[in-house]
Structure formats: structure tokens, C-alpha cells
Coordinates of C-alpha atoms in Angstrom, one line a residue:
M24 CA -7.5 140.7 39.5
L25 CA -9.7 139.0 42.0
S26 CA -7.0 138.6 44.6
S27 CA -6.1 142.4 44.5
P28 CA -8.7 143.4 47.1
P29 CA -7.5 141.0 49.9
E30 CA -3.9 142.0 49.2
T31 CA -4.7 145.6 49.6
K32 CA -6.6 145.0 52.8
E33 CA -3.8 143.0 54.3
V34 CA -1.2 145.7 53.4
T35 CA -3.5 148.4 55.0
T36 CA -4.0 146.3 58.1
T37 CA -0.3 145.7 58.5
T38 CA 0.6 149.3 58.0
G39 CA -2.1 150.3 60.6
T40 CA -0.7 147.8 63.1
A41 CA 2.9 148.9 62.5
G42 CA 1.9 152.6 62.9
S43 CA 0.0 151.8 66.2
G44 CA 2.9 149.9 67.4
Y45 CA 5.3 152.7 66.7
R46 CA 3.1 155.2 68.4
T47 CA 2.9 153.0 71.5
L48 CA 6.7 152.6 71.6
V49 CA 7.2 156.4 71.4
G50 CA 4.6 156.8 74.2
V51 CA 6.4 154.3 76.4
L52 CA 9.7 156.0 75.8
V53 CA 8.2 159.5 76.6
V54 CA 6.7 158.0 79.8
L55 CA 10.1 156.5 80.9
A56 CA 12.0 159.7 80.2
L57 CA 9.4 161.8 82.1
T58 CA 9.4 159.3 85.0
A59 CA 13.2 159.5 85.2
G60 CA 13.1 163.3 85.3
I61 CA 10.4 163.2 88.0
L62 CA 12.4 160.8 90.2
V63 CA 15.5 163.0 89.9
L64 CA 13.7 166.2 90.6
T65 CA 11.9 164.7 93.5
C66 CA 15.1 163.2 95.1
V67 CA 16.7 166.6 94.8
V68 CA 13.9 168.4 96.4
I69 CA 13.7 165.9 99.3
W70 CA 17.5 166.1 99.7
Y71 CA 17.5 169.9 100.0
N72 CA 14.4 169.8 102.3
G73 CA 13.6 173.4 101.3
P74 CA 14.6 175.6 98.3
A75 CA 16.4 173.5 95.8
G76 CA 19.3 175.1 93.8
P77 CA 18.1 178.3 92.1
D78 CA 14.7 178.1 93.7
S79 CA 15.0 181.2 95.9
A80 CA 16.7 183.3 93.2
W81 CA 14.0 182.5 90.6
L82 CA 11.2 183.1 93.1
Q83 CA 12.6 186.5 94.2
W84 CA 12.8 187.6 90.5
F85 CA 9.0 187.2 90.3
I86 CA 8.5 189.0 93.6
D87 CA 10.7 191.9 92.5
H88 CA 8.7 192.4 89.3
R89 CA 5.3 192.7 90.9
S90 CA 2.8 195.4 90.0
P91 CA -0.9 196.1 90.6
G92 CA -1.9 195.1 87.1
L93 CA 0.1 192.0 87.0
T94 CA -1.2 190.9 90.5
T95 CA -4.8 191.2 89.3
T96 CA -3.9 189.2 86.2
A97 CA -2.0 186.5 88.1
K98 CA -4.9 186.0 90.5
A99 CA -7.3 185.6 87.6
V100 CA -5.1 183.1 85.9
S101 CA -4.6 181.2 89.0
I102 CA -8.3 180.9 89.7
A103 CA -8.8 179.7 86.1
G104 CA -6.4 176.9 86.7
D105 CA -7.2 175.9 90.2
T106 CA -8.7 172.5 91.3
T107 CA -12.3 173.8 91.2
S108 CA -12.0 175.3 87.7
V109 CA -10.3 172.2 86.1
A110 CA -12.9 170.0 87.8
I111 CA -15.6 172.1 86.2
Y112 CA -13.9 171.9 82.7
S113 CA -13.6 168.1 82.9
T114 CA -17.1 167.6 84.2
L115 CA -18.7 169.7 81.5
A116 CA -16.5 167.9 78.9
C117 CA -17.7 164.5 80.2
V118 CA -21.3 165.6 80.1
L119 CA -21.1 166.9 76.6
L120 CA -19.3 163.9 75.4
A121 CA -21.7 161.5 77.0
W122 CA -24.6 163.6 75.6
R123 CA -23.1 163.1 72.1
R124 CA -22.6 159.4 72.9
Y125 CA -18.8 159.5 72.7
W126 CA -18.6 157.2 75.7
E127 CA -15.0 156.2 75.3
R128 CA -13.9 159.9 75.2
A129 CA -16.0 160.7 78.2
V130 CA -14.5 157.9 80.2
L131 CA -11.0 158.9 79.1
V132 CA -11.5 162.4 80.3
A133 CA -12.9 161.3 83.6
V134 CA -10.2 158.8 84.4
T135 CA -7.4 161.2 83.3
A136 CA -8.8 164.0 85.5
L137 CA -9.5 161.8 88.5
G138 CA -6.0 160.4 88.2
A139 CA -4.5 163.9 88.3
G140 CA -6.3 164.7 91.5
L141 CA -5.0 161.6 93.1
L142 CA -1.4 162.3 92.0
V143 CA -1.6 165.9 93.5
F144 CA -3.1 164.5 96.8
F145 CA -0.6 161.7 97.3
G146 CA 2.4 163.6 95.9
K147 CA 1.9 166.4 98.4
L148 CA 1.7 163.9 101.3
L149 CA 4.7 162.0 100.2
V150 CA 7.1 164.9 99.8
A151 CA 5.5 167.1 102.5
R152 CA 7.3 170.2 101.3
D153 CA 6.8 173.5 102.9
R154 CA 5.7 176.5 100.9
P155 CA 7.8 179.7 100.5
P156 CA 7.6 182.1 103.4
V157 CA 4.1 183.3 104.1
I158 CA 5.2 187.0 104.0
D159 CA 5.7 186.6 100.2
H160 CA 2.2 185.1 99.6
L161 CA -0.4 187.2 97.7
V162 CA -3.0 184.5 98.2
T163 CA -3.8 182.0 101.1
E164 CA -2.6 178.5 100.8
T165 CA -2.6 175.9 103.6
N166 CA -1.5 172.6 102.1
Y167 CA 1.9 171.4 101.0
S168 CA 3.9 172.8 98.1
Y169 CA 5.2 169.9 96.0
P170 CA 4.0 169.3 93.3
S171 CA 2.0 172.3 92.3
G172 CA -1.6 171.2 91.9
H173 CA -2.4 174.1 89.6
A174 CA 0.5 173.2 87.2
L175 CA -0.4 169.4 87.3
G176 CA -4.1 169.7 87.0
S177 CA -4.1 172.3 84.3
T178 CA -1.5 170.2 82.3
V179 CA -3.6 167.1 82.5
V180 CA -7.1 168.4 82.0
V181 CA -6.3 171.0 79.3
G182 CA -4.1 168.3 77.7
I183 CA -6.7 165.7 77.5
L184 CA -9.4 168.1 76.4
V185 CA -7.2 169.1 73.5
A186 CA -6.5 165.5 72.6
V187 CA -10.1 164.8 72.5
A188 CA -11.0 167.9 70.5
L189 CA -8.2 167.8 67.9
P190 CA -9.7 164.9 65.8
V191 CA -13.0 166.9 65.5
L192 CA -11.4 170.1 64.3
R193 CA -11.3 170.2 60.5
H194 CA -8.9 173.0 59.8
R195 CA -5.2 172.8 60.4
I196 CA -5.0 176.4 61.5
T197 CA -7.7 175.8 64.2
R198 CA -5.9 172.7 65.5
V199 CA -2.6 174.7 65.7
L200 CA -4.2 177.6 67.5
T201 CA -5.9 175.2 69.9
V202 CA -2.6 173.7 70.9
V203 CA -0.9 177.1 71.1
V204 CA -3.6 178.5 73.4
A205 CA -3.6 175.4 75.6
V206 CA 0.2 175.6 76.0
V207 CA 0.1 179.3 76.8
F208 CA -2.6 178.8 79.3
V209 CA -0.8 176.0 81.1
V210 CA 2.5 177.9 81.3
A211 CA 0.6 181.1 82.4
V212 CA -1.1 179.1 85.3
G213 CA 2.3 177.8 86.6
L214 CA 4.0 181.2 86.3
S215 CA 1.0 182.8 88.1
R216 CA 1.7 180.6 91.1
L217 CA 5.4 181.8 91.1
Y218 CA 4.3 185.4 90.9
L219 CA 1.8 185.0 93.8
G220 CA 4.7 183.6 95.9
V221 CA 3.0 180.4 96.9
H222 CA 5.3 177.9 95.1
W223 CA 8.9 177.2 94.5
P224 CA 9.9 177.0 90.8
T225 CA 10.7 173.2 91.2
D226 CA 7.1 172.7 92.5
I227 CA 5.8 174.1 89.2
L228 CA 8.3 172.1 87.1
A229 CA 7.3 168.9 89.0
G230 CA 3.6 169.7 88.3
W231 CA 4.3 170.0 84.5
L232 CA 6.4 166.8 84.4
I233 CA 4.0 164.7 86.4
G234 CA 1.0 166.0 84.5
L235 CA 2.7 165.3 81.2
C236 CA 3.7 161.8 82.3
W237 CA 0.2 160.9 83.4
L238 CA -1.3 162.4 80.3
S239 CA 1.2 160.3 78.2
I240 CA 0.3 157.2 80.1
C241 CA -3.4 157.7 79.4
L242 CA -3.1 158.5 75.8
T243 CA -0.7 155.6 75.2
A244 CA -2.9 153.1 76.8
R245 CA -6.1 154.5 75.2
P246 CA -6.1 152.4 72.0
A247 CA -5.6 149.1 73.8
V248 CA -8.2 149.9 76.4
A249 CA -10.7 151.0 73.8
V250 CA -10.3 147.8 71.9
E251 CA -10.8 145.7 75.0
V252 CA -13.9 147.7 76.0
R253 CA -15.4 147.3 72.6
K254 CA -14.7 143.5 72.6
R255 CA -16.4 143.1 76.1
L256 CA -19.4 145.3 75.0
A257 CA -19.8 143.3 71.8
A258 CA -19.6 140.1 73.8
R259 CA -22.3 141.2 76.3
R260 CA -24.6 142.3 73.5
S261 CA -24.2 139.1 71.6
T262 CA -25.0 136.9 74.7
P263 CA -28.9 137.5 74.7
D264 CA -29.0 136.8 70.9
E265 CA -27.2 133.5 71.3
S266 CA -29.4 132.4 74.1
T267 CA -32.6 133.4 72.1
E268 CA -31.3 131.5 69.1
S269 CA -30.8 128.4 71.2
R270 CA -34.4 128.5 72.4

């Protein structure tokens, strides 16, 4: 009877470690699959050096179905998912998390959001793809087209905010609705950019894939990084105590 508690603890620890290892493996496989898709898509885009495959036909479909009401909606959704907006979302989240002393989550949101911005910046410079003809634009854009910054940024920032919020939400229906609303928003942002005529469909697809890949990397690495951070903080806090005891 006296040996039961240690055995239970050992089984629990082993199960937790196995579960963590399984999640890490799944995360790595997801990242590898997304990376492969991104590389293939990017090579195709560079090879065509313009509209790739059905790009023109799909874009034309959105242009042909324009209406005053949809145009107003698309512009509003596009603004809600632009660089300034997602930067505001992530900044407010970091401030709130820091205020509640959720330091690890605040750092996670900040690093993930900043990484997304760098991926957009260097991705556009690397591929240097021109946007669709200006005559089809309903808003003004001056930088390169691939990948879509709106699609990538909204995917990463909304995704990481949902990942941070889900553990706090108590009811299952609330968690499900949160995920559904997030997915609808991210998809709507991407489609709004097609409707406005400022991106090729493959730009949007690349933004989603790259965003999901970076988000997966951050979430997969999160447990290991969190453990390391806690160890270092604990070591720093224990150093003054040890020196005091020696005196």
C-alpha cells in the first residue's frame, strides 16, 4: 500500500511525457508537410513569373461578381485584416497577458506576430511578384504580391490568439464557436483581397500555408521553450539565496 503513490506518479509522468512526445511528432510532421507545399507553390509561382495556372480565371470570377454592397464589405474586412489591425490585436493581447502576469503567453504572442511580419517582408522581396493589373484594383497597393500579407498575418495572429484563449474558455461550445469565427475571419480576409483585385489566388494560398507553418512551428516549440525559460528563471532566482546562505 505504501508503494502505490510513487507508482501512480510514475505512470502519470510517463503518460504525460508520451503524450507530449506524440504532440511534438505530429507538430513536426505538420510543419514538414506545410513546408513542402510552400516550396512547391513558390517554385511554380517563380517558374510562371506571372499568373500561375488558374490564377487569372479565379481572379476574374471575383471581379465579375462585384457589387456595391460586396465592395463595401470587402474593404471593411480587408482593413480588419491588414498589417496595422493585426499589429493592434497582438499588441493589445500582449499588454493584457502581461498585466495578468501570463508572461510566457505574452512572449509567445509577441514572437509569433513579429515572425509573421518578417516572413511577409522577406517573402515579398524574395519572390518579387507583380500584382494583378492595376485597372482591376479597388484599393491602392504598391508593394509586391507574393505572399499575401493580409492572409499570412491574419492566419498567424488570429491563430495564436485563439491558441492562447482556448485553455481559458470553460465551455466546449464557446471554444468551438471561437475556432469557427477565427477560421471564417481568416478565410474572409483572404477572399476580400481577391475581390479587391490586388492579389492572385496563389498569393492568398501561400499566405495561408506560410502562416499555418509558422504558427505550427511556434506552437510545437512552445512547451520546450517554456520549460527552458522556467529553468533559467528558477536558476537566477536561486542564485542570491545561495550566496546569502554561504555568507
